[in-house]
């Protein structure tokens, strides 16, 4: 966790365009001169433009778009989500870090969020990797302890998709679609993916981690994914505030999550069905890891499985997989 780097960056941000003496920074942060020099170097390596050196003082050249806890915390309107927050400039994967935290730390508060500016080993569904350009995307993981049987787990990923759908539509004004189970699209291109992992006993979930990756401000995407991926910036033609989108998402998700615990899953299934053009009457082909299955979609069952009507008229319920083709 990069808490010290966050403190240094926050101190520089509060003195935007002003040169702050290295002496004073080191004193305020209670570190030696050599440590300060090292931290400034680390921030520079993370792409933050800082002019000057220890004896001339340091100055931020432009306001960086960094998801600093110092900026997020005062604006959080949630009860538990994000109240415990880890922020990294570099991490292998926020999901991997969440798993390490759960196995090494005795008490992890529910709603803990791990945020990263850059992932060296971002992970996607079905063993794929997740492209994580520095500061351009939103990469985070939520740690949850829902009191629920494992059979209801897919509903939490659907809930995450619904919450991000609502947050992005509200903040950007873009038209967002949800491809089953939980890819967010604009037009036919994906800009957000969700990766959930659980530890469970036979009848009870012990821990759930939900990782979310949003392509927010990428100007270009790598050539091999350009035909199927996009970013909010590409679609809207302007830079989007990652911070505002995150804040909207946290509030949305917490409300849906608490409603789920109080009233059950019907609300999630209902919202997902309203927001996804894939819910009903869509000709699709799904790959579930073993077989390819094609048919027409006929809504979700109460557990979040997709009902697919085959050519024979039989309706199958699919719990996981990838929609590989659609009309
Ligand atoms: C998908 O394949 O659609 C899921 C992508 C999930 C990516 C996010 S980025 C933050 C979190 N950490 C990871 O390593 N993966 C998820």
Short mmCIF file of C-alpha atoms and ligand atoms in Angstrom, two decimals:
data_model
loop_
_atom_site.label_atom_id
_atom_site.label_comp_id
_atom_site.label_asym_id
_atom_site.label_seq_id
_atom_site.Cartn_x
_atom_site.Cartn_y
_atom_site.Cartn_z
CA UNK A 1 0.00 0.00 0.00
CA UNK A 2 1.32 3.40 -0.92
CA UNK A 3 0.01 5.50 1.95
CA UNK A 4 3.20 7.53 2.33
CA UNK A 5 3.35 8.36 -1.36
CA UNK A 6 -0.29 9.48 -1.12
CA UNK A 7 0.59 11.81 1.77
CA UNK A 8 3.45 13.35 -0.20
CA UNK A 9 1.34 13.80 -3.33
CA UNK A 10 -1.50 15.30 -1.30
CA UNK A 11 0.90 17.78 0.29
CA UNK A 12 2.15 18.81 -3.15
CA UNK A 13 -1.41 19.07 -4.47
CA UNK A 14 -2.36 21.44 -1.70
CA UNK A 15 0.42 23.71 -2.89
CA UNK A 16 -0.29 23.38 -6.59
CA UNK A 17 2.13 25.40 -8.78
CA UNK A 18 4.07 26.51 -5.71
CA UNK A 19 7.53 25.26 -4.96
CA UNK A 20 7.55 23.61 -1.54
CA UNK A 21 10.86 23.34 0.26
CA UNK A 22 12.21 19.80 0.54
CA UNK A 23 13.16 20.59 4.10
CA UNK A 24 9.56 21.43 5.03
CA UNK A 25 8.11 18.41 3.19
CA UNK A 26 10.48 16.06 4.97
CA UNK A 27 9.65 17.66 8.30
CA UNK A 28 5.85 17.56 7.74
CA UNK A 29 5.97 13.94 6.68
CA UNK A 30 8.44 13.07 9.44
CA UNK A 31 10.96 11.39 7.11
CA UNK A 32 14.64 11.80 6.31
CA UNK A 33 15.84 13.75 3.27
CA UNK A 34 16.92 10.58 1.51
CA UNK A 35 13.53 8.96 2.03
CA UNK A 36 11.81 12.04 0.63
CA UNK A 37 14.05 11.93 -2.46
CA UNK A 38 13.19 8.24 -2.91
CA UNK A 39 9.45 8.87 -2.63
CA UNK A 40 9.56 11.74 -5.13
CA UNK A 41 11.34 9.38 -7.52
CA UNK A 42 8.64 6.76 -7.02
CA UNK A 43 5.91 9.26 -7.82
CA UNK A 44 7.80 10.30 -10.92
CA UNK A 45 8.07 6.67 -11.97
CA UNK A 46 4.30 6.50 -11.58
CA UNK A 47 4.03 9.24 -14.21
CA UNK A 48 3.50 12.23 -11.93
CA UNK A 49 5.34 15.32 -13.12
CA UNK A 50 7.26 16.89 -10.25
CA UNK A 51 9.84 19.59 -10.91
CA UNK A 52 12.81 20.40 -8.71
CA UNK A 53 15.03 18.64 -6.23
CA UNK A 54 15.55 18.46 -2.50
CA UNK A 55 17.51 21.73 -2.13
CA UNK A 56 15.52 23.84 -4.62
CA UNK A 57 12.17 22.48 -3.45
CA UNK A 58 9.49 20.51 -5.30
CA UNK A 59 6.56 21.62 -7.43
CA UNK A 60 3.74 19.76 -9.15
CA UNK A 61 3.55 20.70 -12.80
CA UNK A 62 -0.06 19.67 -13.41
CA UNK A 63 -2.85 18.30 -11.27
CA UNK A 64 -2.58 14.54 -11.64
CA UNK A 65 -5.69 12.39 -11.91
CA UNK A 66 -4.89 10.06 -9.05
CA UNK A 67 -7.55 8.29 -6.98
CA UNK A 68 -6.15 9.54 -3.68
CA UNK A 69 -7.97 8.30 -0.56
CA UNK A 70 -7.55 11.87 0.75
CA UNK A 71 -9.84 13.04 -2.08
CA UNK A 72 -12.26 10.13 -1.95
CA UNK A 73 -12.85 9.83 1.78
CA UNK A 74 -14.37 13.23 2.48
CA UNK A 75 -16.86 12.72 -0.36
CA UNK A 76 -17.96 9.16 0.47
CA UNK A 77 -21.65 8.93 1.31
CA UNK A 78 -21.64 5.24 2.15
CA UNK A 79 -22.09 3.43 5.44
CA UNK A 80 -19.50 0.69 4.98
CA UNK A 81 -18.30 0.54 1.38
CA UNK A 82 -14.90 2.19 0.99
CA UNK A 83 -14.59 3.09 4.66
CA UNK A 84 -11.43 1.01 4.60
CA UNK A 85 -9.42 1.89 1.53
CA UNK A 86 -6.08 0.74 0.08
CA UNK A 87 -4.54 2.69 -2.77
CA UNK A 88 -1.65 1.54 -4.96
CA UNK A 89 0.37 3.21 -7.68
CA UNK A 90 1.51 -0.24 -8.80
CA UNK A 91 0.15 -3.63 -7.83
CA UNK A 92 0.06 -7.02 -9.54
CA UNK A 93 -3.73 -7.25 -9.34
CA UNK A 94 -6.20 -5.74 -6.88
CA UNK A 95 -7.98 -9.11 -6.70
CA UNK A 96 -4.73 -10.86 -5.83
CA UNK A 97 -4.00 -8.27 -3.17
CA UNK A 98 -7.49 -8.74 -1.71
CA UNK A 99 -6.87 -12.48 -1.47
CA UNK A 100 -3.53 -11.89 0.26
CA UNK A 101 -5.14 -9.45 2.68
CA UNK A 102 -7.83 -11.98 3.58
CA UNK A 103 -5.34 -14.73 4.20
CA UNK A 104 -2.86 -12.64 6.22
CA UNK A 105 -4.96 -10.19 8.14
CA UNK A 106 -7.20 -11.33 10.94
CA UNK A 107 -10.00 -8.83 10.69
CA UNK A 108 -10.72 -7.23 7.34
CA UNK A 109 -13.72 -4.87 7.52
CA UNK A 110 -16.61 -5.60 5.18
CA UNK A 111 -16.64 -3.13 2.29
CA UNK A 112 -12.84 -2.78 2.12
CA UNK A 113 -11.80 -1.40 -1.26
CA UNK A 114 -8.47 -1.91 -3.00
CA UNK A 115 -7.76 0.63 -5.70
CA UNK A 116 -4.85 0.76 -8.16
CA UNK A 117 -3.54 3.20 -10.71
CA UNK A 118 -1.78 0.40 -12.55
CA UNK A 119 -1.80 -3.40 -12.49
CA UNK A 120 1.10 -5.47 -13.74
CA UNK A 121 -0.97 -8.66 -13.81
CA UNK A 122 -4.60 -7.54 -14.10
CA UNK A 123 -6.81 -10.60 -14.39
CA UNK A 124 -9.93 -11.13 -16.44
CA UNK A 125 -12.56 -13.85 -16.48
CA UNK A 126 -11.79 -17.34 -17.74
CA UNK A 127 -8.05 -16.98 -17.15
CA UNK A 128 -7.65 -13.98 -19.45
CA UNK A 129 -5.57 -10.91 -18.62
CA UNK A 130 -6.97 -7.41 -18.17
CA UNK A 131 -5.27 -4.50 -19.92
CA UNK A 132 -4.55 -1.90 -17.21
CA UNK A 133 -3.08 1.32 -18.59
CA UNK A 134 -1.77 3.63 -15.86
CA UNK A 135 -4.26 6.16 -14.51
CA UNK A 136 -6.49 5.74 -17.55
CA UNK A 137 -8.75 3.06 -16.15
CA UNK A 138 -10.49 2.42 -12.86
CA UNK A 139 -9.22 -0.79 -11.27
CA UNK A 140 -10.61 -1.85 -7.94
CA UNK A 141 -11.74 -4.76 -5.79
CA UNK A 142 -14.43 -4.89 -3.09
CA UNK A 143 -14.28 -7.30 -0.16
CA UNK A 144 -17.68 -8.48 1.03
CA UNK A 145 -19.07 -11.02 3.48
CA UNK A 146 -22.64 -11.55 2.30
CA UNK A 147 -24.69 -13.90 4.43
CA UNK A 148 -25.79 -15.99 1.53
CA UNK A 149 -25.54 -19.51 0.09
CA UNK A 150 -23.12 -20.00 -2.84
CA UNK A 151 -26.07 -20.47 -5.22
CA UNK A 152 -26.87 -16.74 -4.96
CA UNK A 153 -23.35 -15.58 -5.76
CA UNK A 154 -23.95 -14.80 -9.46
CA UNK A 155 -26.52 -12.24 -8.35
CA UNK A 156 -23.80 -10.15 -6.71
CA UNK A 157 -21.92 -9.84 -9.98
CA UNK A 158 -25.14 -8.89 -11.73
CA UNK A 159 -25.66 -6.31 -8.96
CA UNK A 160 -22.20 -4.90 -9.62
CA UNK A 161 -23.00 -4.58 -13.32
CA UNK A 162 -26.29 -2.84 -12.54
CA UNK A 163 -24.58 -0.41 -10.14
CA UNK A 164 -21.85 0.46 -12.66
CA UNK A 165 -24.46 0.79 -15.40
CA UNK A 166 -26.34 3.33 -13.28
CA UNK A 167 -23.20 5.21 -12.19
CA UNK A 168 -21.80 5.57 -15.71
CA UNK A 169 -25.12 6.51 -17.31
CA UNK A 170 -25.80 9.11 -14.63
CA UNK A 171 -22.34 10.64 -14.72
CA UNK A 172 -21.49 10.50 -18.45
CA UNK A 173 -24.94 10.54 -20.07
CA UNK A 174 -23.81 7.64 -22.29
CA UNK A 175 -26.17 4.79 -23.16
CA UNK A 176 -24.85 1.67 -21.41
CA UNK A 177 -25.86 -1.92 -22.15
CA UNK A 178 -25.18 -5.05 -20.07
CA UNK A 179 -24.10 -8.19 -21.88
CA UNK A 180 -24.82 -11.34 -19.90
CA UNK A 181 -23.55 -11.97 -17.39
CA UNK A 182 -21.72 -8.80 -16.49
CA UNK A 183 -19.89 -7.03 -19.28
CA UNK A 184 -20.78 -3.41 -19.76
CA UNK A 185 -20.98 -2.22 -23.35
CA UNK A 186 -21.46 0.95 -25.28
CA UNK A 187 -22.86 -0.05 -28.64
CA UNK A 188 -21.25 -3.42 -29.26
CA UNK A 189 -17.97 -2.64 -27.49
CA UNK A 190 -16.98 -3.51 -23.93
CA UNK A 191 -15.66 -0.88 -21.52
CA UNK A 192 -16.07 -2.63 -18.17
CA UNK A 193 -15.54 -6.15 -16.88
CA UNK A 194 -16.18 -7.78 -13.52
CA UNK A 195 -14.35 -10.68 -11.91
CA UNK A 196 -15.81 -12.25 -8.76
CA UNK A 197 -14.15 -14.85 -6.60
CA UNK A 198 -15.51 -16.55 -3.49
CA UNK A 199 -14.44 -18.74 -0.62
CA UNK A 200 -17.37 -20.76 0.58
CA UNK A 201 -18.48 -23.66 2.70
CA UNK A 202 -21.13 -25.97 1.31
CA UNK A 203 -24.03 -23.75 2.32
CA UNK A 204 -22.49 -20.39 3.20
CA UNK A 205 -20.24 -17.86 1.50
CA UNK A 206 -17.30 -16.91 3.71
CA UNK A 207 -15.74 -14.18 1.62
CA UNK A 208 -16.48 -12.63 -1.70
CA UNK A 209 -14.20 -10.39 -3.69
CA UNK A 210 -15.48 -8.51 -6.69
CA UNK A 211 -12.94 -6.91 -9.03
CA UNK A 212 -14.02 -4.25 -11.48
CA UNK A 213 -12.09 -2.78 -14.39
CA UNK A 214 -13.41 0.26 -16.28
CA UNK A 215 -11.81 1.70 -19.39
CA UNK A 216 -12.34 5.36 -18.57
CA UNK A 217 -9.78 7.67 -20.16
CA UNK A 218 -7.84 5.50 -22.59
CA UNK A 219 -7.39 7.43 -25.83
CA UNK A 220 -6.55 4.29 -27.76
CA UNK A 221 -6.80 0.63 -26.91
CA UNK A 222 -4.29 -2.00 -27.99
CA UNK A 223 -4.82 -3.04 -31.58
CA UNK A 224 -5.75 -6.63 -30.76
CA UNK A 225 -8.79 -5.56 -28.71
CA UNK A 226 -9.82 -2.39 -30.58
CA UNK A 227 -12.59 -4.16 -32.50
CA UNK A 228 -14.38 -5.22 -29.29
CA UNK A 229 -13.27 -2.77 -26.58
CA UNK A 230 -13.76 0.92 -26.00
CA UNK A 231 -13.38 3.57 -23.29
CA UNK A 232 -15.69 6.24 -21.90
CA UNK A 233 -13.38 8.90 -23.28
CA UNK A 234 -13.46 7.43 -26.79
CA UNK A 235 -17.26 7.21 -26.69
CA UNK A 236 -17.97 10.61 -25.16
CA UNK A 237 -15.13 12.57 -26.73
CA UNK A 238 -14.05 13.97 -23.37
CA UNK A 239 -11.97 13.09 -20.34
CA UNK A 240 -14.09 11.61 -17.56
CA UNK A 241 -13.51 11.97 -13.84
CA UNK A 242 -12.63 8.55 -12.47
CA UNK A 243 -13.21 9.87 -8.98
CA UNK A 244 -16.81 10.96 -9.66
CA UNK A 245 -17.66 7.67 -11.37
CA UNK A 246 -16.27 5.73 -8.43
CA UNK A 247 -18.20 7.79 -5.89
CA UNK A 248 -21.45 7.27 -7.85
CA UNK A 249 -20.70 3.54 -8.09
CA UNK A 250 -20.03 3.11 -4.37
CA UNK A 251 -23.35 4.69 -3.44
CA UNK A 252 -25.28 2.73 -6.05
CA UNK A 253 -23.69 -0.57 -5.13
CA UNK A 254 -24.16 -0.16 -1.40
CA UNK A 255 -27.87 0.64 -1.85
CA UNK A 256 -28.42 -2.41 -4.08
CA UNK A 257 -26.39 -4.63 -1.73
CA UNK A 258 -28.32 -3.55 1.35
CA UNK A 259 -31.65 -3.98 -0.46
CA UNK A 260 -30.55 -7.47 -1.43
CA UNK A 261 -29.85 -8.38 2.19
CA UNK A 262 -33.17 -6.92 3.34
CA UNK A 263 -35.55 -7.82 0.53
CA UNK A 264 -33.91 -10.59 -1.50
CA UNK A 265 -32.71 -10.76 -5.09
CA UNK A 266 -35.85 -9.83 -7.07
CA UNK A 267 -34.79 -6.17 -7.35
CA UNK A 268 -31.46 -7.07 -8.95
CA UNK A 269 -33.00 -9.44 -11.47
CA UNK A 270 -35.61 -6.82 -12.28
CA UNK A 271 -33.09 -4.00 -12.82
CA UNK A 272 -30.70 -6.17 -14.80
CA UNK A 273 -33.56 -7.23 -17.08
CA UNK A 274 -34.59 -3.64 -17.68
CA UNK A 275 -31.08 -2.41 -18.48
CA UNK A 276 -29.81 -5.27 -20.63
CA UNK A 277 -30.73 -5.60 -24.29
CA UNK A 278 -29.65 -9.25 -23.93
CA UNK A 279 -32.38 -10.18 -21.48
CA UNK A 280 -35.17 -11.06 -23.87
CA UNK A 281 -35.63 -12.10 -27.47
CA UNK A 282 -31.95 -11.90 -28.40
CA UNK A 283 -30.37 -14.53 -30.66
CA UNK A 284 -27.12 -15.54 -29.00
CA UNK A 285 -24.46 -18.20 -28.82
CA UNK A 286 -22.92 -19.03 -25.44
CA UNK A 287 -19.75 -20.91 -24.66
CA UNK A 288 -19.83 -22.32 -21.14
CA UNK A 289 -16.33 -23.81 -21.19
CA UNK A 290 -17.54 -27.20 -22.34
CA UNK A 291 -20.08 -26.65 -25.08
CA UNK A 292 -21.49 -24.04 -27.39
CA UNK A 293 -25.18 -23.45 -27.09
CA UNK A 294 -27.33 -21.22 -29.24
CA UNK A 295 -30.86 -19.95 -28.94
CA UNK A 296 -33.02 -16.98 -28.06
CA UNK A 297 -32.86 -15.34 -24.63
CA UNK A 298 -35.93 -15.58 -22.40
CA UNK A 299 -35.02 -13.55 -19.30
CA UNK A 300 -33.25 -14.53 -16.07
CA UNK A 301 -34.37 -17.09 -13.53
CA UNK A 302 -34.56 -15.91 -9.88
CA UNK A 303 -30.92 -16.98 -9.31
CA UNK A 304 -29.61 -14.90 -12.20
CA UNK A 305 -29.17 -17.72 -14.72
CA UNK A 306 -29.95 -16.84 -18.31
CA UNK A 307 -32.90 -18.70 -19.84
CA UNK A 308 -32.15 -19.68 -23.43
CA UNK A 309 -34.75 -21.18 -25.71
CA UNK A 310 -33.21 -23.73 -28.08
CA UNK A 311 -34.46 -24.38 -31.58
CA UNK A 312 -36.28 -27.44 -30.22
CA UNK A 313 -38.35 -25.17 -27.96
CA UNK A 314 -36.64 -26.46 -24.81
CA UNK A 315 -35.55 -23.67 -22.42
CA UNK A 316 -32.17 -24.17 -20.76
CA UNK A 317 -30.86 -22.19 -17.79
CA UNK A 318 -27.22 -21.18 -18.15
CA UNK A 319 -25.31 -20.20 -15.00
CA UNK A 320 -21.94 -19.21 -16.39
CA UNK A 321 -20.17 -18.73 -19.67
CA UNK A 322 -19.41 -16.24 -22.36
CA UNK A 323 -21.74 -14.86 -24.98
CA UNK A 324 -19.54 -15.38 -28.05
CA UNK A 325 -21.92 -14.24 -30.78
CA UNK A 326 -25.12 -12.26 -30.93
CA UNK A 327 -27.46 -10.55 -33.36
C1 LIG B 1 -13.43 -9.58 -17.41
O1 LIG B 1 -12.73 -10.45 -17.92
O2 LIG B 1 -14.33 -9.02 -18.02
C2 LIG B 1 -13.19 -9.18 -15.97
C3 LIG B 1 -12.15 -8.11 -15.84
C4 LIG B 1 -11.91 -7.66 -14.42
C5 LIG B 1 -10.76 -6.70 -14.31
C6 LIG B 1 -10.63 -6.12 -12.95
S1 LIG B 1 -9.46 -4.80 -12.87
C7 LIG B 1 -9.52 -4.80 -11.14
C8 LIG B 1 -9.60 -6.25 -10.70
N1 LIG B 1 -8.25 -6.80 -10.55
C9 LIG B 1 -8.01 -7.73 -11.47
O3 LIG B 1 -6.92 -8.34 -11.58
N2 LIG B 1 -9.08 -7.92 -12.23
C10 LIG B 1 -10.19 -7.08 -11.84
#
